[in-house]
Short mmCIF file of C-alpha atoms in Angstrom, two decimals:
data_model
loop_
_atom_site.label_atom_id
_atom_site.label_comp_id
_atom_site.label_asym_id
_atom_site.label_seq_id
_atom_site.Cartn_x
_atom_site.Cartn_y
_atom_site.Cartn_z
CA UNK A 1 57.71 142.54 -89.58
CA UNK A 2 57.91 139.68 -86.67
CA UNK A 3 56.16 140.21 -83.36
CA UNK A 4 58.52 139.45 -80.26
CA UNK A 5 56.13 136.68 -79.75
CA UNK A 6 56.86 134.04 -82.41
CA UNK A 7 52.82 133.11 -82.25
CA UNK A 8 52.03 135.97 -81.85
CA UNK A 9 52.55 136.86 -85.41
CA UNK A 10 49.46 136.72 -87.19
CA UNK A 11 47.36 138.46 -84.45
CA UNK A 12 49.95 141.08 -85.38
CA UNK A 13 49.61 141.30 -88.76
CA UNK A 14 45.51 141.44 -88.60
CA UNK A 15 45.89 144.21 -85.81
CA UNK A 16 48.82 146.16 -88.36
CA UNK A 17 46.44 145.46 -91.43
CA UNK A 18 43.17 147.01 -88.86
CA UNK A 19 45.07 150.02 -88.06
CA UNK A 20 47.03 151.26 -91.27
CA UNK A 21 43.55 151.19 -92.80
CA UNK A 22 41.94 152.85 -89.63
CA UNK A 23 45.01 155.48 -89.36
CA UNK A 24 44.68 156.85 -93.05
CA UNK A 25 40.45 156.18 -93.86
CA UNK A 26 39.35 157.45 -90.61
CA UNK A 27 42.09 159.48 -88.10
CA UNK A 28 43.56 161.62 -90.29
CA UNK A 29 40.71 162.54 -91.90
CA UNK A 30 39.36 163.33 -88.44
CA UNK A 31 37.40 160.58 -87.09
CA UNK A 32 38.98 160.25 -83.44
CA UNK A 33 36.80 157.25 -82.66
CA UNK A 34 39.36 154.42 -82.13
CA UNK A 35 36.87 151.19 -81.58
CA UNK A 36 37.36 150.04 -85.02
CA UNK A 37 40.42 148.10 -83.89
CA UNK A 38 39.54 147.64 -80.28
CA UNK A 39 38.76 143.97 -80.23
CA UNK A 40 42.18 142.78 -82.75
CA UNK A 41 43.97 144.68 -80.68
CA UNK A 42 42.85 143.40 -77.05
CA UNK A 43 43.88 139.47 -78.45
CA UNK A 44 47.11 140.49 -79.66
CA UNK A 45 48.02 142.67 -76.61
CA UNK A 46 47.26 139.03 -74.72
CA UNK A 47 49.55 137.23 -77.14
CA UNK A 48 52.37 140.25 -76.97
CA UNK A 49 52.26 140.83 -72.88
CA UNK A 50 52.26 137.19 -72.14
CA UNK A 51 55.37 137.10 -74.40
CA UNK A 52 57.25 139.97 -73.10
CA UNK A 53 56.89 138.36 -69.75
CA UNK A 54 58.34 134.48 -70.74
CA UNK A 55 61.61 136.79 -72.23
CA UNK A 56 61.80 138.50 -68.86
CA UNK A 57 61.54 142.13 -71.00
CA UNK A 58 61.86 144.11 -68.14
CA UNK A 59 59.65 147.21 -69.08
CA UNK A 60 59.27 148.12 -65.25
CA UNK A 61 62.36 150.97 -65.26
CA UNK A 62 60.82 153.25 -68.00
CA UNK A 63 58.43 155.93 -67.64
CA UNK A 64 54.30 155.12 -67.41
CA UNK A 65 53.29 155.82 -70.68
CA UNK A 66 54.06 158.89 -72.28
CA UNK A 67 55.44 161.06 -69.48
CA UNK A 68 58.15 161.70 -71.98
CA UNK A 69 58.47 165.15 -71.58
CA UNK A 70 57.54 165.79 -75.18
CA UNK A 71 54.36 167.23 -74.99
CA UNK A 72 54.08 170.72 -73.36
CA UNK A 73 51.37 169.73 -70.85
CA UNK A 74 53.81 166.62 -69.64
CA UNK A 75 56.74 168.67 -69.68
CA UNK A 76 54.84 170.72 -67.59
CA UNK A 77 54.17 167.69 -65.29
CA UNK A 78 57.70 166.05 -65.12
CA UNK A 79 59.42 168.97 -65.42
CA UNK A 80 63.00 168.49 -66.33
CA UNK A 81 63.55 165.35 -65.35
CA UNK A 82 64.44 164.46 -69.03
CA UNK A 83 67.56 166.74 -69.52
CA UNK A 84 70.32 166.04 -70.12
CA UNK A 85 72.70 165.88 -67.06
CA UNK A 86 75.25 168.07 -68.92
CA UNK A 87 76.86 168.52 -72.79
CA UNK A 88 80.29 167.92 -73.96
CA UNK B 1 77.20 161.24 -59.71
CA UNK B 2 77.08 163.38 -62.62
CA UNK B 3 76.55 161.67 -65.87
CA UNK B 4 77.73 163.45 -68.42
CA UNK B 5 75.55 163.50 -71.83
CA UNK B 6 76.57 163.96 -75.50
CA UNK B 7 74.21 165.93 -77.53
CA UNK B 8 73.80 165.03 -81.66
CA UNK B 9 71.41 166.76 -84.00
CA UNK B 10 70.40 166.29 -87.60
CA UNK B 11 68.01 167.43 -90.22
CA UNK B 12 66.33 165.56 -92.44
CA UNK B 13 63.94 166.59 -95.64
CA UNK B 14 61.43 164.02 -97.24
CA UNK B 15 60.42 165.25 -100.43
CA UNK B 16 56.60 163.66 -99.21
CA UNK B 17 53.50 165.04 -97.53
CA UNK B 18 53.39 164.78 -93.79
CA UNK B 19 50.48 162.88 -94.40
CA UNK B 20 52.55 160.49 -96.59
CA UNK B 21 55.04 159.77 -93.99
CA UNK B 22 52.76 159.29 -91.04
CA UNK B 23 51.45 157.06 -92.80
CA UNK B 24 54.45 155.59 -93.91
CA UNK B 25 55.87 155.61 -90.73
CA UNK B 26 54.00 152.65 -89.26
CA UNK B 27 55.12 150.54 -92.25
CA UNK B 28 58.71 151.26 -92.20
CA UNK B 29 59.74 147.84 -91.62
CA UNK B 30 61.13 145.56 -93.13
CA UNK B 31 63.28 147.76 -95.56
CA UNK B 32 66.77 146.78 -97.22
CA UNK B 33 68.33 149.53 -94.86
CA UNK B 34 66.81 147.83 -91.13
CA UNK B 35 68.54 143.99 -91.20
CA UNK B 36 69.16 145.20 -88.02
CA UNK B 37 65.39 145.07 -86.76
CA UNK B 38 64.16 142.37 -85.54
CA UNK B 39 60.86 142.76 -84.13
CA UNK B 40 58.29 145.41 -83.77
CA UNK B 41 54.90 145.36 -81.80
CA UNK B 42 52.42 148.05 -80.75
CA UNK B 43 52.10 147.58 -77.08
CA UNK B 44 50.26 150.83 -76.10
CA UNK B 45 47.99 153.11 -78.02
CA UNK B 46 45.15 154.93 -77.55
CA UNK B 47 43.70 158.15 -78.74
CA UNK B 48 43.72 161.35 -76.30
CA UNK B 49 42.22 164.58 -77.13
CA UNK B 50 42.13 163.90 -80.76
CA UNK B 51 46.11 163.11 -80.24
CA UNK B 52 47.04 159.67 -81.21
CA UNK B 53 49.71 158.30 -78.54
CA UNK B 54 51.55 155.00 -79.01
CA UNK B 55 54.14 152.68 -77.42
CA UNK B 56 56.19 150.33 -79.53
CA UNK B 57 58.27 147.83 -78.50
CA UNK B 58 61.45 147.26 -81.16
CA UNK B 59 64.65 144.95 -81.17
CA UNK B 60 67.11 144.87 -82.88
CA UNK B 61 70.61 143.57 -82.98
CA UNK B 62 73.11 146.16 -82.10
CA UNK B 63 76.79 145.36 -83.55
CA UNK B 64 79.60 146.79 -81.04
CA UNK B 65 83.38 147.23 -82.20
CA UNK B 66 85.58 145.09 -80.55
CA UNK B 67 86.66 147.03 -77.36
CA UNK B 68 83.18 147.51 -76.97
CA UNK B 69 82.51 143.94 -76.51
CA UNK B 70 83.79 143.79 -72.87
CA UNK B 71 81.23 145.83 -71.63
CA UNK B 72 78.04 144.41 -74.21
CA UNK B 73 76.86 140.86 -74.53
CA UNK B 74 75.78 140.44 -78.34
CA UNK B 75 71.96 139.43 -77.19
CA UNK B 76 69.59 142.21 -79.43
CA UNK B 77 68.64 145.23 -77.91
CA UNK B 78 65.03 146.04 -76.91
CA UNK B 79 64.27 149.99 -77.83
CA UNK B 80 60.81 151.49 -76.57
CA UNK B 81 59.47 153.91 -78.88
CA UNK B 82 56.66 156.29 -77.24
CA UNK B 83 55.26 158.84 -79.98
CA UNK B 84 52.39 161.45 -79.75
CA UNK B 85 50.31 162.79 -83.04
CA UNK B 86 48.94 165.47 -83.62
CA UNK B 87 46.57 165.84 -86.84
CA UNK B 88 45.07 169.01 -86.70
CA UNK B 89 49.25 170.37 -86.08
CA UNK B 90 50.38 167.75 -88.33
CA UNK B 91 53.40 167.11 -85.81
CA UNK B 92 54.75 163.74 -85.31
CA UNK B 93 57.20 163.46 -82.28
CA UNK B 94 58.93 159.53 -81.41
CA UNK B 95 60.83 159.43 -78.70
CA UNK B 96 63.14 156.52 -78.19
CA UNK B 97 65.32 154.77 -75.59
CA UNK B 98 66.89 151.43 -75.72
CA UNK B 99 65.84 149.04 -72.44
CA UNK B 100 68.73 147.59 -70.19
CA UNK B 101 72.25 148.37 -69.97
CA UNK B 102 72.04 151.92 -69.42
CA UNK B 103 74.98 152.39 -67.23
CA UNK B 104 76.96 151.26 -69.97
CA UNK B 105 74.86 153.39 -73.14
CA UNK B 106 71.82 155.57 -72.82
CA UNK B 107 70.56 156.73 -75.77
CA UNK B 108 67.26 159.05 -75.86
CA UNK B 109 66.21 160.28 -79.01
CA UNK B 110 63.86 162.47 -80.23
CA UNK B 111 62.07 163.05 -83.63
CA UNK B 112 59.80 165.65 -84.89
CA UNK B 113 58.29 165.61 -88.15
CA UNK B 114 56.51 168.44 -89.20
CA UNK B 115 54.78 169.85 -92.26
CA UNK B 116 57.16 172.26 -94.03
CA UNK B 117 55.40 175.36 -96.65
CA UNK B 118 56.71 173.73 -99.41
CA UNK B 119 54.51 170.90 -98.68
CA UNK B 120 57.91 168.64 -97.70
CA UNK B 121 58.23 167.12 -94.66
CA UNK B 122 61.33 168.23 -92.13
CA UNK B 123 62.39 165.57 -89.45
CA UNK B 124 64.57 167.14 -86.80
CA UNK B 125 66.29 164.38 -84.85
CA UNK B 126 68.23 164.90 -81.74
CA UNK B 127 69.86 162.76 -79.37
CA UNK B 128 71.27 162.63 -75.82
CA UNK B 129 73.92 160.16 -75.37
CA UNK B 130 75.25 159.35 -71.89
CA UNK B 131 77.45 156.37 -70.52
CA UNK B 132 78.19 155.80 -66.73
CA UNK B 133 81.32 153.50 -67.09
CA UNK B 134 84.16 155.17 -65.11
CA UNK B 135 86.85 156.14 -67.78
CA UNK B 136 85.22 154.76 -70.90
CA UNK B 137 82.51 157.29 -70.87
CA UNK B 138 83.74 159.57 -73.33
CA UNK B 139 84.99 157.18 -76.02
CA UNK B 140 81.46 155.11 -75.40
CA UNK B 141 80.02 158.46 -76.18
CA UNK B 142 81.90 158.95 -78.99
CA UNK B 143 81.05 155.72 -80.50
CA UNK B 144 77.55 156.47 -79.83
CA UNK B 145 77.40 159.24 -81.93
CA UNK B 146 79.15 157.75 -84.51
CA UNK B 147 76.90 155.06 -84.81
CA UNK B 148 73.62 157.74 -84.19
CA UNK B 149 75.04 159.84 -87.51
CA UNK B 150 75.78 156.19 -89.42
CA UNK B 151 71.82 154.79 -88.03
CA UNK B 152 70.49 158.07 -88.85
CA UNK B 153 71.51 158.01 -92.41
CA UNK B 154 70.57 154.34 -92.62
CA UNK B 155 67.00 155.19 -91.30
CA UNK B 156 66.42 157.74 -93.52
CA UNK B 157 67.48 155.80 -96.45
CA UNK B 158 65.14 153.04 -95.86
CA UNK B 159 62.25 155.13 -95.13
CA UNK B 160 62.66 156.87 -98.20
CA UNK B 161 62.80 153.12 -99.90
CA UNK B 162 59.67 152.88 -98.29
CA UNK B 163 58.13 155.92 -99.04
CA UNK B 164 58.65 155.51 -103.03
CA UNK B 165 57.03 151.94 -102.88
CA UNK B 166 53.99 153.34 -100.75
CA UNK B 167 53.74 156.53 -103.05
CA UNK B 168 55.21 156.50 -106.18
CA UNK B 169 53.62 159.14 -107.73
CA UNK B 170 53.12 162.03 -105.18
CA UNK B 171 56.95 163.64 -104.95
CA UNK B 172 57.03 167.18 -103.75
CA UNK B 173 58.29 169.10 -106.52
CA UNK B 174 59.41 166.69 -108.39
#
């Protein structure tokens, strides 16, 4: 799959490649240290942010990062500000 | 002003471990069922008490019907998809919203996968549709859902594509 950032692409790939083995070898079989991919990941978030901004994706109007409500300890923290207005 | 939302909910079974599909999950795209998707990056992720949380950043082009047009310009849609994993519950929860034009469309939508006995995996999807356009509203809602029930089915079918590539051999049941 292509990156938003035409040349950004490969950076993507090694990061996807990095992780999918990470993800299955070491997270779900309980290894929580993350630092494997650290360093892939930093270059490509470069190549991916400075992208983002040069399309003018505006990511300003949605939540900081994972105040979504989902979780019981954030729903807990934003309350209800993710229902639904009403239902028709 | 009140905005009024429509609600949609669906149920989906994948004969496949949860394990499978999270793993799956990540590699959904391309498939013959996502033309649609355009891009997909990671923008956000880190791990938080032994939850893995990540941000995506998709787009994808987003067909409207004709008397839809008026109100969309045909430039693809940019969807943020925040999701939280938990291995030691074995729950996977995305929750997804497109960017832009929400006046005209909001659509949140929420995904749990879970672990079911039979070793399956069950992926409850709901979605809050809303519009703000004075008088349109409900028929912008309508086609909303139409399209959430026709993407749903769509999604499913190319994860499942993707699923029997990844793992060929370890059907539930079967």
């Amino acid at each position: 799959m292509s990156s938003v950032g035409e040349d950004c692409n490969e950076l993507k790939q090694q990061y996807d490649a990095c992780f999918n083995s990470w993800f299955s070898e070491r997270f779900l079989k309980g290894q929580t240290d993350d630092s494997a991919c650290a360093p892939i990941f930093r270059v490509y978030q470069e190549c991916v942010k400075r992208s983002i901004k040069e399309k003018k994706i505006d990511l300003q109007e949605i939540d900081p990062i994972f105040e979504t409500g989902l979780e019981e300890d954030n729903a807990k923290k934003s309350g209800a500000k993710q229902q639904p207005a009403g239902k028709s | 002003m009140v905005v009024t939302a429509s609600t949609c909910r669906t149920e989906t079974v994948f004969d496949y471990s949860w394990m499978n599909v999270v793993v799956a999950y990540w590699n959904r795209y391309p498939n013959p069922s996502s033309t649609h998707v355009l891009t997909e990056d990671t923008i956000q992720r880190e791990v938080r008490d032994g939850k893995l949380f990540s941000r995506r950043l998709l787009s994808k082009t987003n067909p409207v019907p004709k008397w839809g047009a008026r109100f969309y310009n045909n430039v693809p849609v940019k969807i943020v998809e925040d999701s939280v994993l938990d291995p030691v519950k074995k729950t996977f929860t995305t929750f997804t919203r497109n960017l832009g034009m929400t006046k005209i469309m909001k659509v949140d939508e929420i995904v749990v996968y879970s672990e079911q006995k039979d070793g399956s995996t069950l992926a409850v999807r709901r979605a809050y549709i809303s519009s703000q356009v004075f008088g349109f509203s409900r028929a912008i809602r309508a086609f909303g859902i139409e399209r959430f029930k026709a993407n749903g089915n769509k999604a499913s079918n190319g994860f499942n594509y993707v699923l029997r590539r990844m793992f060929p051999d370890s059907l539930v049941g079967g």
